[in-house]
PDB file of C-alpha atoms in Angstrom:
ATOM      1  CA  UNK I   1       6.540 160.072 132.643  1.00  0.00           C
ATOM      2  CA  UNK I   2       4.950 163.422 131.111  1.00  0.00           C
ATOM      3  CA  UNK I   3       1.720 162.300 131.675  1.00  0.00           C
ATOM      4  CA  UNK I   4      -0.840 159.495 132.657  1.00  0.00           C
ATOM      5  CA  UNK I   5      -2.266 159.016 129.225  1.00  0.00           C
ATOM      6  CA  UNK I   6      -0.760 157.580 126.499  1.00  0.00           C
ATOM      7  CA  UNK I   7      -2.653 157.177 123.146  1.00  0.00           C
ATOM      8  CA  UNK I   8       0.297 155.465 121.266  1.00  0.00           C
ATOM      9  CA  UNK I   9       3.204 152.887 121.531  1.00  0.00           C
ATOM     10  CA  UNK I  10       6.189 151.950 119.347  1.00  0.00           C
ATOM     11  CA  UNK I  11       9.648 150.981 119.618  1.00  0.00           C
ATOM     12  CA  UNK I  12      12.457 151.574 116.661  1.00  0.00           C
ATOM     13  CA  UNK I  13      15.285 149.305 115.818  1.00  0.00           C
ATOM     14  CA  UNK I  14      17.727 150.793 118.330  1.00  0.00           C
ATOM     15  CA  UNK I  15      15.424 149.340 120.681  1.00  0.00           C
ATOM     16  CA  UNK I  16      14.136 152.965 121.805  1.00  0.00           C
ATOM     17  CA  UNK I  17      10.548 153.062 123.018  1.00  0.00           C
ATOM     18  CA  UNK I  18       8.692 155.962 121.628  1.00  0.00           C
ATOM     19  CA  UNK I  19       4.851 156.885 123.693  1.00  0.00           C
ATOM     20  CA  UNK I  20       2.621 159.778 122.654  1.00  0.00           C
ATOM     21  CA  UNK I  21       0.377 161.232 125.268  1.00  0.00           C
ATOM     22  CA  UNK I  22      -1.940 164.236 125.439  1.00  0.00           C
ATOM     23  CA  UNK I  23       1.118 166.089 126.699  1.00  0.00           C
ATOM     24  CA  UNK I  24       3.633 165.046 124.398  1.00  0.00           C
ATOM     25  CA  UNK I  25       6.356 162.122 123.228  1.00  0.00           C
ATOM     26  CA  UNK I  26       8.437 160.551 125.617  1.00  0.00           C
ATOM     27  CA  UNK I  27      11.124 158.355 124.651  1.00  0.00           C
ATOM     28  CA  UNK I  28      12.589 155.408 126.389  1.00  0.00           C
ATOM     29  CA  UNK I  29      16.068 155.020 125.455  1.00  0.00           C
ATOM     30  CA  UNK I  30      18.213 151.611 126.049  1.00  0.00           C
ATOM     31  CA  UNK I  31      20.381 153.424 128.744  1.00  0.00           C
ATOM     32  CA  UNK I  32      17.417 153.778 130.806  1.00  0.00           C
ATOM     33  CA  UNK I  33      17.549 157.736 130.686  1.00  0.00           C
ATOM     34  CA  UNK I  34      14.349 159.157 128.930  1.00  0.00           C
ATOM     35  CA  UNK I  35      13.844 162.029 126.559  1.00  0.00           C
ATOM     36  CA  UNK I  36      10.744 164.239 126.571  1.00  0.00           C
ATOM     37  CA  UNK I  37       9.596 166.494 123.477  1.00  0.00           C
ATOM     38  CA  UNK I  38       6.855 168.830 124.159  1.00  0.00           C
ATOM     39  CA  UNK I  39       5.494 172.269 123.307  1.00  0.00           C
ATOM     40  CA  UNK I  40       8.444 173.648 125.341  1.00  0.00           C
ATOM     41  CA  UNK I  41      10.553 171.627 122.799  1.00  0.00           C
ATOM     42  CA  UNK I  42       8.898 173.457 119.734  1.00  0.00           C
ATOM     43  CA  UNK I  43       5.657 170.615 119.296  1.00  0.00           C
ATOM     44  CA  UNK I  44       2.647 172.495 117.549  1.00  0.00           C
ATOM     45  CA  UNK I  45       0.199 170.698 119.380  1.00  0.00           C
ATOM     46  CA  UNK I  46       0.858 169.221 123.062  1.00  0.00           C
ATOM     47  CA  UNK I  47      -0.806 165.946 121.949  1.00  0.00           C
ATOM     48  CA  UNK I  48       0.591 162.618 119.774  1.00  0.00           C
ATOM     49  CA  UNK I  49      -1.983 160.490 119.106  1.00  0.00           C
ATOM     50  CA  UNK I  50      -0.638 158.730 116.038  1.00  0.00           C
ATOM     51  CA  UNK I  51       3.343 157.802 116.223  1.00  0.00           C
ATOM     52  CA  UNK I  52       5.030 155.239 114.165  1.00  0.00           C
ATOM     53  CA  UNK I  53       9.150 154.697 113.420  1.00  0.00           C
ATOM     54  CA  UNK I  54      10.814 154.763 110.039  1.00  0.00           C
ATOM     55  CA  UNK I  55      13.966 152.251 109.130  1.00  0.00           C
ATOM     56  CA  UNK I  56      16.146 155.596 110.153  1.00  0.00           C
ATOM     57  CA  UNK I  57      14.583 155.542 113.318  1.00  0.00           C
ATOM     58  CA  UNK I  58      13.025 158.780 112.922  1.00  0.00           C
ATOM     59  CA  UNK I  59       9.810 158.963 115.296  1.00  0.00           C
ATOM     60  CA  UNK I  60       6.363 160.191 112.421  1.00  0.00           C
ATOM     61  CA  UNK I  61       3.777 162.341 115.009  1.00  0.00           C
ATOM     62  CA  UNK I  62       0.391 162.841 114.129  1.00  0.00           C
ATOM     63  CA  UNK I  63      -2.278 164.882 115.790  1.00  0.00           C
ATOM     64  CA  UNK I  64      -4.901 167.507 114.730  1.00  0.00           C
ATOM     65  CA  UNK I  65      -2.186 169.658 113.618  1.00  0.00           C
ATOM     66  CA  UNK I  66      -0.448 167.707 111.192  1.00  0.00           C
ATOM     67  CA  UNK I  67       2.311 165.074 111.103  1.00  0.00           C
ATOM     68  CA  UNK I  68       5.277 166.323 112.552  1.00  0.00           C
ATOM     69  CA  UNK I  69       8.889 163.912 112.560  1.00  0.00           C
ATOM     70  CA  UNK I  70      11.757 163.867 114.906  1.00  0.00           C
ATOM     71  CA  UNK I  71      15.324 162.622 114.261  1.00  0.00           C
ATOM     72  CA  UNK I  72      17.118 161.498 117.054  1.00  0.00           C
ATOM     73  CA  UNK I  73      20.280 161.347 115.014  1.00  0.00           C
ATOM     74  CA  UNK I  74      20.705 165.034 114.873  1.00  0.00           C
ATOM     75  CA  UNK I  75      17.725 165.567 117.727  1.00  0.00           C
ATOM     76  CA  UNK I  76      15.461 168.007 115.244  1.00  0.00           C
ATOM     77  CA  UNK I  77      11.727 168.327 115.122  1.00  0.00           C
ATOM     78  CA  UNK I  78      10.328 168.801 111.934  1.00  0.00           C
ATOM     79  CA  UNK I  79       7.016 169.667 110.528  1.00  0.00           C
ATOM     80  CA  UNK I  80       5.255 168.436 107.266  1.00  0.00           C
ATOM     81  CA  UNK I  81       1.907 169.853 105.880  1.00  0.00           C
ATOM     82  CA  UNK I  82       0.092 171.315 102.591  1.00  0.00           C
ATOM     83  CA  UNK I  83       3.095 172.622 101.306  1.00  0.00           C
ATOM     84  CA  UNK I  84       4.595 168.992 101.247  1.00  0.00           C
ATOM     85  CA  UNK I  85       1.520 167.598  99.550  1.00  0.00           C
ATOM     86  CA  UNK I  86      -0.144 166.399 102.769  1.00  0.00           C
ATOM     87  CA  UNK I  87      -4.222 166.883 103.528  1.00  0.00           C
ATOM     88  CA  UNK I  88      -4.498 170.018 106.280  1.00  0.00           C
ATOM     89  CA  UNK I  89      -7.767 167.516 107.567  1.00  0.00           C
ATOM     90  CA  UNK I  90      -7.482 166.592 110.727  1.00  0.00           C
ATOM     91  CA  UNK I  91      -5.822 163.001 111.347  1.00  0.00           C
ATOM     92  CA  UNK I  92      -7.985 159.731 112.662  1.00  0.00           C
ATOM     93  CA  UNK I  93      -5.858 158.560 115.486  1.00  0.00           C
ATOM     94  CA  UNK I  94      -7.473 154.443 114.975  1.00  0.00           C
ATOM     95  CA  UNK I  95      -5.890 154.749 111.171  1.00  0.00           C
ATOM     96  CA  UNK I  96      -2.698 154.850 110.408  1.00  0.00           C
ATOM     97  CA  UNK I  97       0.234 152.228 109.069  1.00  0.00           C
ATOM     98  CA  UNK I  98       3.318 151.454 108.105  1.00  0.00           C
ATOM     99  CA  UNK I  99       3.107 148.698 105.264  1.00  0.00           C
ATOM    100  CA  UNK I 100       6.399 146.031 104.529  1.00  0.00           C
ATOM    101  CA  UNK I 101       8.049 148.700 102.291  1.00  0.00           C
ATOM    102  CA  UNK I 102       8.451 151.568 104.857  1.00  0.00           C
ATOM    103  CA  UNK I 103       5.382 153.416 103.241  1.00  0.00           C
ATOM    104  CA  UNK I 104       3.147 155.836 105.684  1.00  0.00           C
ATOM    105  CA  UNK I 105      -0.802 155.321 105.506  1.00  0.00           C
ATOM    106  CA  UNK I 106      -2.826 157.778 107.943  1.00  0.00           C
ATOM    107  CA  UNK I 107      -6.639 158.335 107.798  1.00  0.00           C
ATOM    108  CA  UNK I 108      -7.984 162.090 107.943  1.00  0.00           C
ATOM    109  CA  UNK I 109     -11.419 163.427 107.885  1.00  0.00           C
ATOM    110  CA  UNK I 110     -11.489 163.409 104.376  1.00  0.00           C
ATOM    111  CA  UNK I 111      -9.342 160.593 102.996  1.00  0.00           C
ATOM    112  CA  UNK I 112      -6.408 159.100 102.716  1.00  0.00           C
ATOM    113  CA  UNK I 113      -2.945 159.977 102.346  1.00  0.00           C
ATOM    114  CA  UNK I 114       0.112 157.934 102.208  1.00  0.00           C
ATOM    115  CA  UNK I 115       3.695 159.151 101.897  1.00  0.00           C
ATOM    116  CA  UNK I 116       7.334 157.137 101.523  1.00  0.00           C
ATOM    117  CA  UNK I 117       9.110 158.662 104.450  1.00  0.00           C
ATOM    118  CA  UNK I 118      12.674 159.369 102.990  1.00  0.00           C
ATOM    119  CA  UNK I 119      10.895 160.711 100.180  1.00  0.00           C
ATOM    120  CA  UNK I 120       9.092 163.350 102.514  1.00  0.00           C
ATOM    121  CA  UNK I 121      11.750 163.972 104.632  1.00  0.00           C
ATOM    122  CA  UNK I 122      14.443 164.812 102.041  1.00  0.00           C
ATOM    123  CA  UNK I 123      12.163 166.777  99.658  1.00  0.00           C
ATOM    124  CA  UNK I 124      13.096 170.219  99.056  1.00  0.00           C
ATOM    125  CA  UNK I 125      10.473 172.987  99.379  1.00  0.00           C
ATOM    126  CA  UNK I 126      10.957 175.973  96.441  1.00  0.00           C
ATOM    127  CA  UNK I 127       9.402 178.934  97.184  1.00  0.00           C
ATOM    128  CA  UNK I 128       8.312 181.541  94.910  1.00  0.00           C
ATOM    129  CA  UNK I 129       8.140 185.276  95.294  1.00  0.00           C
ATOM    130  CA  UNK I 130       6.179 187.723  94.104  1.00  0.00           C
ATOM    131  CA  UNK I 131       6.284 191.099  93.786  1.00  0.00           C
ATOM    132  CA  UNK I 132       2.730 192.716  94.051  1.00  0.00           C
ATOM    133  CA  UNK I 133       2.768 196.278  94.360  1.00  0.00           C
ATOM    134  CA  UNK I 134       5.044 199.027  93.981  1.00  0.00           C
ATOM    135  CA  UNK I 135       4.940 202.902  95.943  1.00  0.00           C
ATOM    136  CA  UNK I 136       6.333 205.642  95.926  1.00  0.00           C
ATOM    137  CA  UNK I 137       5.738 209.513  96.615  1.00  0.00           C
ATOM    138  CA  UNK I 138       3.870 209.760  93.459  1.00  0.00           C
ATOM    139  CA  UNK I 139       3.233 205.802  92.200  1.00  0.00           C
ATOM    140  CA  UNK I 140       1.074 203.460  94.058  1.00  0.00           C
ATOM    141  CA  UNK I 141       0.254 200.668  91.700  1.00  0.00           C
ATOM    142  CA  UNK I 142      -0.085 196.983  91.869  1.00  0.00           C
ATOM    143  CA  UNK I 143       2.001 195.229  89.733  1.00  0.00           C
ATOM    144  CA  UNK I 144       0.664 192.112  87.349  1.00  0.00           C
ATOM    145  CA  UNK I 145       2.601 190.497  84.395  1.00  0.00           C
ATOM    146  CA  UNK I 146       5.754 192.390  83.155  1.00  0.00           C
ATOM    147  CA  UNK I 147       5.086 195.962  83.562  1.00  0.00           C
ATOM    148  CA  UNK I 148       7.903 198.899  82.811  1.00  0.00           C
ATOM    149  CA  UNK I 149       8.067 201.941  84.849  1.00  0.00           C
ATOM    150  CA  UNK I 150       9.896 204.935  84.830  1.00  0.00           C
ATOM    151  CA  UNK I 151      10.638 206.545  87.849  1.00  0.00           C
ATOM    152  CA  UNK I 152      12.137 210.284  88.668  1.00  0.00           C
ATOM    153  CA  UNK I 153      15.549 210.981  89.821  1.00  0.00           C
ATOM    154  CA  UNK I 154      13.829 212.211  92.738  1.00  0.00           C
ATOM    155  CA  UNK I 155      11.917 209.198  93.461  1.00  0.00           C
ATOM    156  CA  UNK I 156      14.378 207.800  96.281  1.00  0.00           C
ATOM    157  CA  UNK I 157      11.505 206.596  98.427  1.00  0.00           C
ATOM    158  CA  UNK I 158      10.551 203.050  96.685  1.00  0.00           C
ATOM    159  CA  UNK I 159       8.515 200.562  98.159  1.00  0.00           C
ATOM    160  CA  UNK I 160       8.232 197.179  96.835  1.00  0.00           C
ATOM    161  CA  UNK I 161       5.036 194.715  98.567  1.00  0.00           C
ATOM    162  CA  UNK I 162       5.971 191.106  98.097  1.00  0.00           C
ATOM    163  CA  UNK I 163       4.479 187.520  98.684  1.00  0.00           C
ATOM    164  CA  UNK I 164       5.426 184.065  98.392  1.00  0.00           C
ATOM    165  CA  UNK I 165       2.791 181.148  97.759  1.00  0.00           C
ATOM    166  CA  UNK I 166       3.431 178.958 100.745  1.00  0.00           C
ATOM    167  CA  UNK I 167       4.190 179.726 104.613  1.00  0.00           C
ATOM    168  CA  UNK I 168       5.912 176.973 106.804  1.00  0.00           C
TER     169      UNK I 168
END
């Protein structure tokens, strides 16, 4: 295996054994081969304390990062955090569960948060941008509400400073 210490157990309904350690997940598949996602493989954090399976047999990571969710149908790793709704607080690896429906529970430092995991998985981040200031050889202004400016024929130099309200 990846490691001597494993913090977490499960197994999905393909009969694939999932086990987080402090140096990653290693799966277990039925063919007796095994599959190993790590930092090398694109994991934020080397550990999984906190793993549970969905009814799509997606593996749901948790660790002080974040929750993190891998899909061995098309083999991804994704990542899930603040800009999904989740609590950036660090996850309690003794609290988590899945309850009849398919619904997530996880403890954090500060609370509770519970998600439906086809509901987080499919949702669809929008990002907004932002335009926030604006240069050139003889403008430098930021830019708030709708303003108008006129520029020179000369003024092929243009700048434009931009932002958007989320980073994943």
């Amino acid at each position: 295996g990846i490691s001597n210490r494993y913090f977490t157990v499960c197994q999905d309904s393909a009969r694939t054994v999932y086990a987080g350690s402090d140096n990653g997940m290693q799966l277990f598949l039925t063919d007796g081969t095994t599959k190993t996602i790590s930092q090398k493989d694109g994991l934020l954090n080397k550990s999984v304390d906190i793993l549970l399976t969905d009814k799509n047999n997606r593996g749901w990571m948790g660790n002080k990062t974040g929750i993190a969710c891998y899909n061995p149908a098309d083999k991804s790793l994704r990542y899930f955090g603040e800009s999904y709704g989740l609590s950036p607080h660090h996850l309690r690896s003794w609290g988590f569960s899945m309850e009849q429906g398919g619904d997530i529970f996880w403890a954090s430092e500060k609370g509770l948060q519970y998600f439906n995991p086809d509901d987080l998985y499919n949702y669809k981040l929008v990002f907004k941008t932002f335009i926030s200031r604006m240069e050139t050889p003889g403008l430098s202004e930021d830019i708030s509400g709708n303003p108008v400016y006129r520029l020179n024929a000369a003024d092929n130099d243009v700048s434009f400073y931009f932002h958007t309200n989320e980073y994943v």
